[in-house]
Short mmCIF file of C-alpha atoms in Angstrom, two decimals:
data_model
loop_
_atom_site.label_atom_id
_atom_site.label_comp_id
_atom_site.label_asym_id
_atom_site.label_seq_id
_atom_site.Cartn_x
_atom_site.Cartn_y
_atom_site.Cartn_z
CA UNK H 895 16.97 -7.59 -18.37
CA UNK H 896 13.74 -8.70 -16.81
CA UNK H 897 11.71 -5.90 -15.24
CA UNK H 898 11.07 -8.03 -12.21
CA UNK H 899 14.84 -8.07 -11.46
CA UNK H 900 14.19 -5.32 -8.93
CA UNK H 901 12.35 -7.85 -6.83
CA UNK H 902 15.76 -9.29 -5.98
CA UNK H 903 16.79 -6.17 -4.03
CA UNK H 904 18.09 -6.98 -0.57
CA UNK H 905 18.87 -10.64 -1.24
CA UNK H 906 21.78 -11.79 0.91
CA UNK H 907 21.62 -15.55 0.48
CA UNK H 908 20.86 -17.93 -2.36
CA UNK H 909 19.55 -21.50 -2.03
CA UNK H 910 20.26 -23.57 -5.11
CA UNK H 911 18.41 -26.70 -6.11
CA UNK H 912 20.81 -29.21 -7.68
CA UNK H 913 19.06 -31.63 -10.08
CA UNK H 914 17.70 -29.72 -13.07
CA UNK H 915 19.55 -26.51 -12.09
CA UNK H 916 23.19 -27.63 -11.85
CA UNK H 917 22.93 -30.86 -13.84
CA UNK H 918 20.60 -33.44 -15.34
CA UNK H 919 21.26 -37.00 -14.12
CA UNK H 920 21.53 -39.90 -16.53
CA UNK H 921 24.01 -42.20 -18.26
CA UNK H 922 27.53 -41.94 -16.87
CA UNK H 923 26.35 -39.70 -14.04
CA UNK H 924 24.67 -37.06 -16.17
CA UNK H 925 25.67 -33.74 -17.71
CA UNK H 926 26.04 -30.18 -16.35
CA UNK H 927 23.49 -27.64 -17.54
CA UNK H 928 25.11 -25.11 -19.88
CA UNK H 929 26.50 -22.09 -18.03
CA UNK H 930 25.74 -23.40 -14.53
CA UNK H 931 29.32 -24.31 -13.53
CA UNK H 932 30.48 -20.76 -14.22
CA UNK H 933 27.32 -19.31 -12.64
CA UNK H 934 27.97 -21.10 -9.34
CA UNK H 935 31.60 -19.93 -9.39
CA UNK H 936 30.53 -16.30 -9.97
CA UNK H 937 27.98 -16.54 -7.18
CA UNK H 938 30.55 -17.89 -4.76
CA UNK H 939 32.98 -15.08 -5.64
CA UNK H 940 30.26 -12.51 -4.88
CA UNK H 941 29.18 -11.19 -1.47
CA UNK H 942 26.10 -13.43 -1.53
CA UNK H 943 25.94 -16.49 0.67
CA UNK H 944 25.26 -19.72 -1.20
CA UNK H 945 23.87 -23.05 -0.07
CA UNK H 946 22.67 -26.09 -1.98
CA UNK H 947 19.23 -27.40 -1.02
CA UNK H 948 18.35 -30.69 -2.67
CA UNK H 949 15.81 -33.49 -2.45
CA UNK H 950 18.31 -35.89 -3.99
CA UNK H 951 17.73 -39.18 -2.23
CA UNK H 952 19.24 -41.73 -4.61
CA UNK H 953 22.80 -40.85 -3.63
CA UNK H 954 24.54 -40.07 -0.36
CA UNK H 955 25.70 -36.48 -0.01
CA UNK H 956 29.28 -37.73 -0.44
CA UNK H 957 28.52 -39.37 -3.78
CA UNK H 958 26.48 -36.42 -5.00
CA UNK H 959 29.22 -33.95 -4.20
CA UNK H 960 31.87 -36.19 -5.78
CA UNK H 961 29.77 -36.34 -8.96
CA UNK H 962 29.26 -32.56 -9.04
CA UNK H 963 32.98 -31.93 -8.53
CA UNK H 964 33.67 -34.28 -11.44
CA UNK H 965 31.30 -32.15 -13.53
CA UNK H 966 33.36 -29.07 -12.61
CA UNK H 967 31.47 -27.62 -9.62
CA UNK H 968 33.15 -26.02 -6.63
CA UNK H 969 31.07 -27.65 -3.89
CA UNK H 970 31.68 -29.47 -0.61
CA UNK H 971 29.51 -31.77 1.51
CA UNK H 972 29.13 -29.17 4.24
CA UNK H 973 27.38 -26.82 1.82
CA UNK H 974 24.56 -29.27 1.01
CA UNK H 975 21.22 -29.61 2.81
CA UNK H 976 19.77 -33.03 1.88
CA UNK H 977 16.86 -35.08 3.21
CA UNK H 978 18.59 -38.31 4.29
CA UNK H 979 20.63 -36.73 7.11
CA UNK H 980 17.53 -34.79 8.19
CA UNK H 981 15.53 -38.02 8.26
CA UNK H 982 18.21 -39.73 10.37
CA UNK H 983 17.91 -36.97 12.98
CA UNK H 984 14.12 -37.44 13.12
CA UNK H 985 14.42 -41.22 13.41
CA UNK H 986 16.84 -40.87 16.33
CA UNK H 987 14.76 -38.23 18.10
CA UNK H 988 11.58 -40.31 17.90
CA UNK H 989 13.06 -43.76 18.47
CA UNK H 990 11.92 -44.93 15.05
CA UNK H 991 13.43 -48.04 13.45
CA UNK H 992 12.82 -47.82 9.70
CA UNK H 993 12.19 -50.37 7.05
CA UNK H 994 14.14 -48.70 4.21
CA UNK H 995 12.70 -48.52 0.70
CA UNK H 996 15.66 -46.62 -0.73
CA UNK H 997 18.26 -46.77 -3.47
CA UNK H 998 21.42 -48.69 -2.61
CA UNK H 999 23.35 -45.49 -3.30
CA UNK H 1000 21.89 -43.72 -0.25
CA UNK H 1001 21.86 -46.67 2.16
CA UNK H 1002 25.19 -45.63 3.71
CA UNK H 1003 23.50 -42.50 5.14
CA UNK H 1004 21.44 -44.84 7.35
CA UNK H 1005 24.42 -46.96 8.50
CA UNK H 1006 24.09 -45.78 12.12
CA UNK H 1007 20.31 -46.30 12.27
CA UNK H 1008 18.72 -49.34 13.94
CA UNK H 1009 16.63 -51.09 11.30
CA UNK H 1010 15.71 -54.19 13.32
CA UNK H 1011 12.03 -54.93 14.02
CA UNK H 1012 10.85 -51.88 12.06
CA UNK H 1013 8.18 -49.52 13.40
CA UNK H 1014 8.08 -47.19 10.39
CA UNK H 1015 8.90 -47.05 6.68
CA UNK H 1016 11.29 -44.58 5.06
CA UNK H 1017 10.81 -44.14 1.34
CA UNK H 1018 13.23 -42.29 -0.95
CA UNK H 1019 13.82 -42.08 -4.68
CA UNK H 1020 14.61 -45.77 -5.07
CA UNK H 1021 14.65 -45.82 -8.88
CA UNK H 1022 14.82 -49.38 -10.18
CA UNK H 1023 14.42 -50.63 -6.61
CA UNK H 1024 10.76 -49.58 -6.81
CA UNK H 1025 9.91 -53.15 -7.78
CA UNK H 1026 6.50 -54.62 -6.99
CA UNK H 1027 8.15 -56.90 -4.47
CA UNK H 1028 9.85 -54.02 -2.61
CA UNK H 1029 6.73 -51.85 -2.67
CA UNK H 1030 4.66 -54.77 -1.40
CA UNK H 1031 7.10 -55.40 1.44
CA UNK H 1032 6.93 -51.73 2.54
CA UNK H 1033 3.12 -51.89 2.30
CA UNK H 1034 3.01 -55.06 4.42
CA UNK H 1035 5.28 -53.54 7.09
CA UNK H 1036 2.95 -50.51 7.33
CA UNK H 1037 -0.20 -52.66 7.48
CA UNK H 1038 1.25 -54.64 10.40
CA UNK H 1039 1.74 -51.49 12.51
CA UNK H 1040 -0.89 -50.13 14.89
CA UNK H 1041 0.28 -46.59 14.12
CA UNK H 1042 1.79 -46.76 10.66
CA UNK H 1043 4.43 -44.05 10.09
CA UNK H 1044 5.61 -43.36 6.55
CA UNK H 1045 8.47 -40.89 6.10
CA UNK H 1046 9.10 -39.76 2.54
CA UNK H 1047 12.33 -38.04 1.47
CA UNK H 1048 10.70 -35.41 -0.68
CA UNK H 1049 7.40 -35.64 -2.55
CA UNK H 1050 8.56 -34.81 -6.07
CA UNK H 1051 6.35 -35.99 -8.91
CA UNK H 1052 9.16 -36.52 -11.40
CA UNK H 1053 12.59 -35.28 -12.35
CA UNK H 1054 14.48 -34.99 -15.59
CA UNK H 1055 17.33 -37.19 -16.62
CA UNK H 1056 19.30 -36.48 -19.78
CA UNK H 1057 17.17 -39.07 -21.60
CA UNK H 1058 13.66 -38.47 -20.28
CA UNK H 1059 11.37 -37.52 -17.39
CA UNK H 1060 11.54 -40.07 -14.57
CA UNK H 1061 9.03 -40.88 -11.81
CA UNK H 1062 10.13 -39.52 -8.45
CA UNK H 1063 9.48 -40.68 -4.90
CA UNK H 1064 6.25 -38.67 -4.55
CA UNK H 1065 4.39 -41.01 -6.88
CA UNK H 1066 5.33 -44.04 -4.80
CA UNK H 1067 4.61 -42.17 -1.58
CA UNK H 1068 1.07 -41.57 -2.90
CA UNK H 1069 0.71 -45.26 -3.76
CA UNK H 1070 1.52 -46.29 -0.18
CA UNK H 1071 -0.60 -43.49 1.31
CA UNK H 1072 -3.61 -44.70 -0.67
CA UNK H 1073 -3.05 -48.41 -0.07
CA UNK H 1074 -2.66 -47.94 3.69
CA UNK H 1075 -5.10 -45.04 4.16
CA UNK H 1076 -2.42 -42.87 5.79
CA UNK H 1077 -0.57 -39.61 5.17
CA UNK H 1078 3.20 -39.53 4.82
CA UNK H 1079 5.49 -37.13 6.68
CA UNK H 1080 7.69 -35.39 4.13
CA UNK H 1081 11.33 -34.68 4.94
CA UNK H 1082 12.84 -32.42 2.29
CA UNK H 1083 11.38 -29.69 0.09
CA UNK H 1084 8.63 -28.40 0.29
CA UNK H 1085 8.58 -29.04 4.05
CA UNK H 1086 9.06 -25.69 5.87
CA UNK H 1087 11.35 -27.30 8.47
CA UNK H 1088 13.68 -28.34 5.68
CA UNK H 1089 13.93 -24.89 4.10
CA UNK H 1090 14.34 -23.35 7.55
CA UNK H 1091 17.24 -25.64 8.41
CA UNK H 1092 18.94 -24.68 5.12
CA UNK H 1093 18.44 -20.97 5.92
CA UNK H 1094 19.80 -21.45 9.42
CA UNK H 1095 22.86 -23.29 8.10
CA UNK H 1096 23.41 -20.40 5.67
CA UNK H 1097 22.84 -17.79 8.41
CA UNK H 1098 20.29 -15.76 6.44
CA UNK H 1099 16.68 -14.81 7.21
CA UNK H 1100 13.90 -16.00 4.92
CA UNK H 1101 13.10 -12.48 3.66
CA UNK H 1102 16.75 -12.02 2.65
CA UNK H 1103 16.92 -15.27 0.70
CA UNK H 1104 15.99 -16.51 -2.75
CA UNK H 1105 15.46 -20.11 -3.81
CA UNK H 1106 16.34 -21.09 -7.39
CA UNK H 1107 14.85 -24.35 -8.63
CA UNK H 1108 13.23 -26.17 -11.53
CA UNK H 1109 10.19 -27.42 -9.56
CA UNK H 1110 7.35 -24.92 -9.49
CA UNK H 1111 5.66 -26.60 -6.52
CA UNK H 1112 8.48 -28.14 -4.48
CA UNK H 1113 11.07 -25.40 -4.93
CA UNK H 1114 9.18 -22.21 -5.77
CA UNK H 1115 5.91 -22.73 -3.90
CA UNK H 1116 7.64 -24.29 -0.89
CA UNK H 1117 10.19 -21.50 -0.52
CA UNK H 1118 7.57 -18.78 -0.94
CA UNK H 1119 5.45 -20.31 1.81
CA UNK H 1120 8.49 -19.88 4.09
CA UNK H 1121 8.72 -16.18 3.26
CA UNK H 1122 11.51 -16.50 0.70
CA UNK H 1123 11.56 -15.22 -2.84
CA UNK H 1124 11.87 -17.89 -5.52
CA UNK H 1125 12.89 -18.12 -9.18
CA UNK H 1126 12.11 -20.97 -11.55
CA UNK H 1127 14.70 -21.93 -14.17
CA UNK H 1128 13.57 -23.12 -17.59
CA UNK H 1129 15.89 -26.14 -17.34
CA UNK H 1130 15.50 -29.61 -15.83
CA UNK H 1131 11.90 -30.64 -15.40
CA UNK H 1132 10.56 -27.16 -16.27
CA UNK H 1133 7.56 -27.26 -18.61
CA UNK H 1134 6.03 -24.19 -20.28
CA UNK H 1135 2.75 -24.81 -18.46
CA UNK H 1136 4.56 -24.15 -15.17
CA UNK H 1137 4.44 -20.42 -15.95
CA UNK H 1138 0.64 -20.63 -15.76
CA UNK H 1139 0.46 -22.88 -12.71
CA UNK H 1140 -2.96 -22.48 -11.03
CA UNK H 1141 -1.53 -22.03 -7.53
CA UNK H 1142 2.11 -20.96 -7.67
CA UNK H 1143 3.67 -17.94 -9.34
CA UNK H 1144 7.43 -17.53 -9.16
CA UNK H 1145 8.92 -14.11 -8.41
CA UNK H 1146 10.64 -14.53 -11.76
CA UNK H 1147 11.36 -17.07 -14.50
CA UNK H 1148 14.85 -17.36 -15.99
CA UNK H 1149 16.19 -19.41 -18.85
CA UNK H 1150 18.83 -21.00 -16.66
CA UNK H 1151 20.96 -20.48 -13.58
CA UNK H 1152 23.36 -18.26 -15.51
CA UNK H 1153 20.59 -15.73 -16.17
CA UNK H 1154 19.49 -15.90 -12.54
CA UNK H 1155 23.02 -15.10 -11.40
CA UNK H 1156 23.30 -12.20 -13.86
CA UNK H 1157 20.16 -10.71 -12.33
CA UNK H 1158 21.22 -11.38 -8.75
CA UNK H 1159 24.60 -9.74 -9.23
CA UNK H 1160 22.89 -6.74 -10.80
CA UNK H 1161 19.99 -6.27 -8.37
CA UNK H 1162 20.68 -8.00 -5.06
CA UNK H 1163 22.69 -5.15 -3.58
CA UNK H 1164 20.17 -2.45 -4.49
CA UNK Y 1106 -29.42 -65.72 12.85
CA UNK Y 1107 -28.56 -62.07 12.47
CA UNK Y 1108 -31.45 -59.72 13.23
CA UNK Y 1109 -30.65 -57.75 10.11
CA UNK Y 1110 -31.41 -60.81 7.98
CA UNK Y 1111 -34.85 -59.29 7.38
CA UNK Y 1112 -33.16 -56.59 5.35
CA UNK Y 1113 -32.68 -59.25 2.68
CA UNK Y 1114 -36.45 -59.48 2.02
CA UNK Y 1115 -37.30 -59.13 -1.65
CA UNK Y 1116 -33.86 -59.94 -3.00
CA UNK Y 1117 -34.11 -61.58 -6.43
CA UNK Y 1118 -30.51 -61.44 -7.62
CA UNK Y 1119 -27.10 -61.84 -6.04
CA UNK Y 1120 -23.84 -60.35 -7.28
CA UNK Y 1121 -20.80 -62.20 -5.98
CA UNK Y 1122 -17.31 -60.81 -5.76
CA UNK Y 1123 -14.75 -63.52 -6.54
CA UNK Y 1124 -11.35 -62.86 -4.94
CA UNK Y 1125 -11.65 -63.01 -1.16
CA UNK Y 1126 -15.20 -64.42 -1.34
CA UNK Y 1127 -14.82 -67.54 -3.48
CA UNK Y 1128 -11.05 -67.99 -3.15
CA UNK Y 1129 -7.79 -66.40 -2.10
CA UNK Y 1130 -5.18 -66.27 -4.88
CA UNK Y 1131 -1.62 -67.44 -4.29
CA UNK Y 1132 0.81 -70.28 -4.89
CA UNK Y 1133 -0.49 -72.89 -7.33
CA UNK Y 1134 -3.50 -70.71 -8.18
CA UNK Y 1135 -4.76 -70.26 -4.64
CA UNK Y 1136 -7.29 -71.96 -2.40
CA UNK Y 1137 -11.09 -71.91 -2.13
CA UNK Y 1138 -12.55 -70.25 0.96
CA UNK Y 1139 -14.10 -72.84 3.28
CA UNK Y 1140 -17.77 -73.46 2.51
CA UNK Y 1141 -17.92 -71.20 -0.55
CA UNK Y 1142 -18.01 -73.96 -3.22
CA UNK Y 1143 -21.11 -75.45 -1.60
CA UNK Y 1144 -22.60 -72.02 -0.97
CA UNK Y 1145 -22.43 -71.11 -4.67
CA UNK Y 1146 -23.96 -74.45 -5.59
CA UNK Y 1147 -26.85 -73.90 -3.15
CA UNK Y 1148 -27.40 -70.40 -4.46
CA UNK Y 1149 -27.54 -71.63 -8.04
CA UNK Y 1150 -30.05 -74.31 -7.13
CA UNK Y 1151 -32.30 -71.66 -5.52
CA UNK Y 1152 -34.72 -69.29 -7.30
CA UNK Y 1153 -32.24 -66.44 -6.92
CA UNK Y 1154 -30.35 -65.19 -9.93
CA UNK Y 1155 -26.60 -65.23 -9.55
CA UNK Y 1156 -23.84 -63.31 -11.30
CA UNK Y 1157 -20.15 -62.90 -10.58
CA UNK Y 1158 -18.87 -59.34 -10.50
CA UNK Y 1159 -15.10 -59.09 -10.21
CA UNK Y 1160 -12.31 -56.56 -10.55
CA UNK Y 1161 -9.88 -59.37 -11.35
CA UNK Y 1162 -7.55 -57.92 -13.94
CA UNK Y 1163 -4.48 -60.16 -13.74
CA UNK Y 1164 -6.19 -62.99 -15.60
CA UNK Y 1165 -8.45 -63.19 -18.62
CA UNK Y 1166 -12.01 -64.27 -17.86
CA UNK Y 1167 -11.20 -67.61 -19.49
CA UNK Y 1168 -8.27 -68.29 -17.20
CA UNK Y 1169 -10.14 -67.12 -14.11
CA UNK Y 1170 -13.09 -69.37 -14.83
CA UNK Y 1171 -10.79 -72.32 -15.58
CA UNK Y 1172 -9.07 -71.80 -12.23
CA UNK Y 1173 -12.37 -71.56 -10.35
CA UNK Y 1174 -13.68 -74.72 -12.01
CA UNK Y 1175 -10.49 -76.48 -10.91
CA UNK Y 1176 -11.21 -75.34 -7.37
CA UNK Y 1177 -14.66 -76.95 -7.63
CA UNK Y 1178 -16.91 -74.05 -8.65
CA UNK Y 1179 -19.82 -74.36 -11.07
CA UNK Y 1180 -19.16 -71.22 -13.14
CA UNK Y 1181 -18.93 -70.28 -16.80
CA UNK Y 1182 -17.41 -67.29 -18.59
CA UNK Y 1183 -20.82 -65.91 -19.54
CA UNK Y 1184 -21.72 -65.48 -15.87
CA UNK Y 1185 -18.78 -63.18 -15.12
CA UNK Y 1186 -18.72 -59.37 -15.35
CA UNK Y 1187 -15.06 -58.31 -15.46
CA UNK Y 1188 -13.34 -55.00 -16.22
CA UNK Y 1189 -11.12 -55.94 -19.18
CA UNK Y 1190 -13.99 -56.64 -21.61
CA UNK Y 1191 -15.74 -53.47 -20.38
CA UNK Y 1192 -12.56 -51.47 -21.02
CA UNK Y 1193 -12.26 -52.89 -24.54
CA UNK Y 1194 -15.79 -51.64 -25.34
CA UNK Y 1195 -14.86 -48.15 -24.09
CA UNK Y 1196 -11.61 -48.10 -26.07
CA UNK Y 1197 -13.46 -49.05 -29.25
CA UNK Y 1198 -16.28 -46.54 -28.70
CA UNK Y 1199 -13.86 -43.65 -28.12
CA UNK Y 1200 -11.20 -44.57 -30.68
CA UNK Y 1201 -8.57 -44.96 -27.96
CA UNK Y 1202 -5.34 -46.85 -28.62
CA UNK Y 1203 -3.93 -47.94 -25.27
CA UNK Y 1204 -0.46 -48.37 -23.96
CA UNK Y 1205 -1.08 -51.42 -21.75
CA UNK Y 1206 0.39 -51.65 -18.27
CA UNK Y 1207 -1.17 -55.02 -17.49
CA UNK Y 1208 -0.28 -58.54 -16.42
CA UNK Y 1209 0.65 -60.92 -19.23
CA UNK Y 1210 -2.23 -63.12 -18.08
CA UNK Y 1211 -4.85 -60.58 -19.19
CA UNK Y 1212 -3.16 -59.35 -22.38
CA UNK Y 1213 -5.21 -61.75 -24.53
CA UNK Y 1214 -8.37 -59.79 -23.65
CA UNK Y 1215 -6.89 -56.86 -25.61
CA UNK Y 1216 -5.86 -58.93 -28.66
CA UNK Y 1217 -8.36 -57.13 -30.92
CA UNK Y 1218 -7.42 -53.64 -29.73
CA UNK Y 1219 -5.13 -51.35 -31.75
CA UNK Y 1220 -2.18 -50.50 -29.49
CA UNK Y 1221 -0.08 -48.65 -32.07
CA UNK Y 1222 0.84 -45.01 -31.46
CA UNK Y 1223 -0.95 -44.94 -28.09
CA UNK Y 1224 -3.24 -42.07 -27.08
CA UNK Y 1225 -4.09 -43.39 -23.61
CA UNK Y 1226 -2.82 -45.72 -20.90
CA UNK Y 1227 -4.74 -48.70 -19.52
CA UNK Y 1228 -3.54 -49.90 -16.13
CA UNK Y 1229 -4.63 -53.14 -14.48
CA UNK Y 1230 -3.39 -55.28 -11.61
CA UNK Y 1231 0.00 -55.97 -13.21
CA UNK Y 1232 1.58 -57.66 -10.16
CA UNK Y 1233 5.30 -58.19 -10.71
CA UNK Y 1234 5.03 -56.23 -13.97
CA UNK Y 1235 4.68 -53.06 -11.86
CA UNK Y 1236 8.43 -52.53 -12.26
CA UNK Y 1237 9.92 -49.04 -12.13
CA UNK Y 1238 10.70 -49.34 -15.82
CA UNK Y 1239 7.12 -50.21 -16.77
CA UNK Y 1240 5.62 -47.53 -14.53
CA UNK Y 1241 8.03 -44.98 -15.95
CA UNK Y 1242 7.09 -45.93 -19.50
CA UNK Y 1243 3.36 -45.49 -18.76
CA UNK Y 1244 4.15 -42.15 -17.09
CA UNK Y 1245 6.15 -40.97 -20.10
CA UNK Y 1246 3.37 -41.95 -22.52
CA UNK Y 1247 0.88 -39.90 -20.48
CA UNK Y 1248 3.20 -36.89 -20.24
CA UNK Y 1249 3.59 -36.85 -24.02
CA UNK Y 1250 -0.18 -36.55 -24.57
CA UNK Y 1251 -2.00 -33.24 -24.84
CA UNK Y 1252 -5.04 -34.79 -23.19
CA UNK Y 1253 -3.70 -37.63 -21.09
CA UNK Y 1254 -6.30 -40.38 -20.54
CA UNK Y 1255 -5.63 -43.00 -17.88
CA UNK Y 1256 -8.08 -45.89 -17.61
CA UNK Y 1257 -7.75 -48.05 -14.52
CA UNK Y 1258 -9.32 -51.51 -14.23
CA UNK Y 1259 -10.59 -51.07 -10.69
CA UNK Y 1260 -9.14 -48.91 -7.96
CA UNK Y 1261 -8.61 -51.50 -5.23
CA UNK Y 1262 -6.08 -50.66 -2.54
CA UNK Y 1263 -5.00 -54.24 -1.91
CA UNK Y 1264 -6.20 -57.81 -2.00
CA UNK Y 1265 -5.43 -60.91 -0.04
CA UNK Y 1266 -3.44 -63.83 -1.33
CA UNK Y 1267 -3.07 -67.00 0.70
CA UNK Y 1268 0.31 -65.73 1.93
CA UNK Y 1269 -0.26 -62.03 2.56
CA UNK Y 1270 -1.97 -58.76 1.58
CA UNK Y 1271 -0.83 -57.58 -1.87
CA UNK Y 1272 -0.88 -54.09 -3.41
CA UNK Y 1273 -3.64 -53.71 -5.97
CA UNK Y 1274 -3.94 -51.53 -9.07
CA UNK Y 1275 -5.42 -48.58 -7.17
CA UNK Y 1276 -2.09 -47.79 -5.53
CA UNK Y 1277 -0.36 -47.59 -8.90
CA UNK Y 1278 -3.24 -45.64 -10.40
CA UNK Y 1279 -2.75 -43.06 -7.63
CA UNK Y 1280 0.98 -42.91 -8.37
CA UNK Y 1281 0.34 -42.05 -12.03
CA UNK Y 1282 -2.48 -39.64 -11.17
CA UNK Y 1283 -0.17 -37.71 -8.86
CA UNK Y 1284 2.86 -37.78 -11.16
CA UNK Y 1285 0.84 -36.54 -14.16
CA UNK Y 1286 -1.61 -34.29 -12.30
CA UNK Y 1287 -4.61 -36.11 -13.77
CA UNK Y 1288 -7.57 -38.21 -12.63
CA UNK Y 1289 -8.04 -41.76 -13.85
CA UNK Y 1290 -11.27 -43.15 -15.25
CA UNK Y 1291 -12.13 -46.32 -13.35
CA UNK Y 1292 -13.62 -49.29 -15.18
CA UNK Y 1293 -14.80 -51.90 -12.69
CA UNK Y 1294 -16.15 -51.66 -9.17
CA UNK Y 1295 -16.99 -49.17 -7.66
CA UNK Y 1296 -17.94 -47.47 -10.93
CA UNK Y 1297 -21.77 -47.28 -11.17
CA UNK Y 1298 -21.70 -48.15 -14.89
CA UNK Y 1299 -19.97 -51.41 -14.05
CA UNK Y 1300 -22.47 -52.48 -11.40
CA UNK Y 1301 -25.31 -51.45 -13.68
CA UNK Y 1302 -24.01 -53.58 -16.54
CA UNK Y 1303 -23.79 -56.57 -14.17
CA UNK Y 1304 -27.38 -55.96 -13.02
CA UNK Y 1305 -28.54 -55.66 -16.60
CA UNK Y 1306 -26.81 -58.90 -17.58
CA UNK Y 1307 -28.51 -60.57 -14.59
CA UNK Y 1308 -31.89 -59.03 -15.46
CA UNK Y 1309 -32.57 -57.66 -11.98
CA UNK Y 1310 -33.21 -54.12 -10.72
CA UNK Y 1311 -30.82 -52.54 -8.23
CA UNK Y 1312 -33.36 -52.53 -5.40
CA UNK Y 1313 -33.89 -56.28 -5.87
CA UNK Y 1314 -30.18 -57.11 -5.76
CA UNK Y 1315 -27.53 -57.69 -3.13
CA UNK Y 1316 -23.77 -57.49 -3.59
CA UNK Y 1317 -21.56 -59.77 -1.50
CA UNK Y 1318 -17.90 -58.81 -1.28
CA UNK Y 1319 -14.84 -58.50 0.95
CA UNK Y 1320 -14.09 -54.86 0.06
CA UNK Y 1321 -15.98 -52.39 2.24
CA UNK Y 1322 -15.42 -49.51 -0.18
CA UNK Y 1323 -15.27 -51.08 -3.62
CA UNK Y 1324 -17.92 -53.76 -3.16
CA UNK Y 1325 -20.20 -52.58 -0.35
CA UNK Y 1326 -20.01 -48.79 -0.75
CA UNK Y 1327 -20.07 -48.96 -4.54
CA UNK Y 1328 -23.11 -51.26 -4.68
CA UNK Y 1329 -25.02 -49.22 -2.12
CA UNK Y 1330 -24.45 -46.04 -4.13
CA UNK Y 1331 -26.18 -47.83 -7.02
CA UNK Y 1332 -29.22 -48.58 -4.86
CA UNK Y 1333 -28.32 -52.17 -4.09
CA UNK Y 1334 -28.01 -53.80 -0.71
CA UNK Y 1335 -24.57 -55.11 0.19
CA UNK Y 1336 -23.01 -57.59 2.64
CA UNK Y 1337 -19.38 -57.76 3.63
CA UNK Y 1338 -17.82 -61.17 4.29
CA UNK Y 1339 -15.18 -61.56 6.99
CA UNK Y 1340 -12.90 -63.40 4.56
CA UNK Y 1341 -10.32 -62.22 2.02
CA UNK Y 1342 -9.05 -58.72 2.69
CA UNK Y 1343 -11.66 -58.08 5.42
CA UNK Y 1344 -10.17 -56.37 8.48
CA UNK Y 1345 -12.06 -55.87 11.78
CA UNK Y 1346 -11.75 -52.08 11.39
CA UNK Y 1347 -13.96 -52.36 8.28
CA UNK Y 1348 -17.00 -52.76 10.56
CA UNK Y 1349 -16.31 -49.23 11.86
CA UNK Y 1350 -15.53 -47.65 8.52
CA UNK Y 1351 -16.07 -43.88 8.73
CA UNK Y 1352 -18.10 -43.69 5.52
CA UNK Y 1353 -19.54 -47.08 4.60
CA UNK Y 1354 -21.81 -49.34 6.59
CA UNK Y 1355 -22.79 -52.68 5.10
CA UNK Y 1356 -26.39 -53.89 5.35
CA UNK Y 1357 -24.88 -56.83 7.16
CA UNK Y 1358 -21.59 -58.54 7.99
CA UNK Y 1359 -21.22 -62.31 7.65
CA UNK Y 1360 -18.39 -64.65 8.53
CA UNK Y 1361 -18.22 -66.00 5.00
CA UNK Y 1362 -20.26 -66.63 1.88
CA UNK Y 1363 -21.83 -69.74 3.42
CA UNK Y 1364 -23.44 -67.64 6.16
CA UNK Y 1365 -24.60 -65.08 3.60
CA UNK Y 1366 -26.30 -67.82 1.57
CA UNK Y 1367 -27.96 -69.27 4.70
CA UNK Y 1368 -29.47 -65.86 5.39
CA UNK Y 1369 -30.46 -65.25 1.78
CA UNK Y 1370 -32.24 -68.57 1.48
CA UNK Y 1371 -34.06 -67.86 4.72
CA UNK Y 1372 -35.06 -64.23 4.15
CA UNK Y 1373 -34.95 -63.36 0.44
CA UNK Y 1374 -38.42 -64.64 -0.33
CA UNK Y 1375 -40.09 -62.89 2.58
#
């Protein structure tokens, strides 16, 4: 077992990234990552608290959870912290009426939000809906505003589907930032507010929690900046160069979630 | 006449941007900007040397010149400095085989270039061809390379068509830069090499030349960094905030090319 396993002593709660840790998306919904279904079940049978913390913004939480249950996971909507509901709260609090550049699969999350006469743009992982026409429309809405507000559900560079790496919302966020000369507000990892809300919902302090994800910057770096420990799995979008990232060093690297859970069950109570 | 007109003393050559100065693109090819056809004619009848310096990368030079002639301009291909031919020279010199993310209208410029087994990506203003699928493909090509090379034909944020502002290649260049963690090489304005090649083709030194464009950063700032003077026209993508740009101040602002030519013909010889 990894020597750094001792760094997991005192962990009481575990935040799990979903895409690239539990499953890889793709044709027919995607495929579970080997060993992860059992690993989640073991974790949930243990004394550790578990919560899922995702930047998934193509699907509503309901659809995501339904897909994961189909793949064999024991998971319910109430256990998932996701950016769309967090964005809806912000829109309501600030009286913002968004132009939505989002995937049809997540549109239902915004059903209660006033989208007339938009005074901001919300961008999510829109996938194929990132057409030139849709990007141009979002750009034009922003350029018409005196105080352009761009809210981005996550800032991921890319994610892994079963077939290949795919561009994520962060790339398109950067395109609009540059074109409009503005800076987006990110809702989702690595925003500290987002991690903190997940910790609060789990009822665990940052120093008692560990984040497990496949994104060295968004998951590992973001969680560490909030005072959490963080492990990177060598699944999903992981690339060997991540272990030599110039700015972020995980508390540990594991081959997959199953290995992370082995270590947690061995060391967390010590 | 503007007091700053005296700053045009000693000008011997004029570089003219095309889109937003000569015409606005759009339905049916676009429309000439009022007074610009006559202004170019007057300039060409004067003792000043004239060259067109464009970042247009949706059309081949041949098509662009054909369109401008239709709109009434006296212009030939040999008078135009454009990024696609400059990129082809670079590709040849460095043995690069591009994956092309470009508009169909400019593809003919790359007819002589080997595009098999690509070892770089060339991105241009692809317009509607900036689909998610095409962007993803370019991203995947770059991520497969040990030394990813991204060449961008210009880095414009947006341009103006007759109907509206439109996202330009720079936004998509930024998206790929961010997703891949790389920096693009820009061929076109504001790259100094590009301005210098236009000056050389015109046979005029930088300090004897003035650039006239609608882009405060790409045209005005870029030309000034090469030692040229530069005027911004209040046509095309010009926005009133450009006159208070935090980093770039034009040598003068004119309502349109016609006013610029009035001033040049009055002051250049002094």
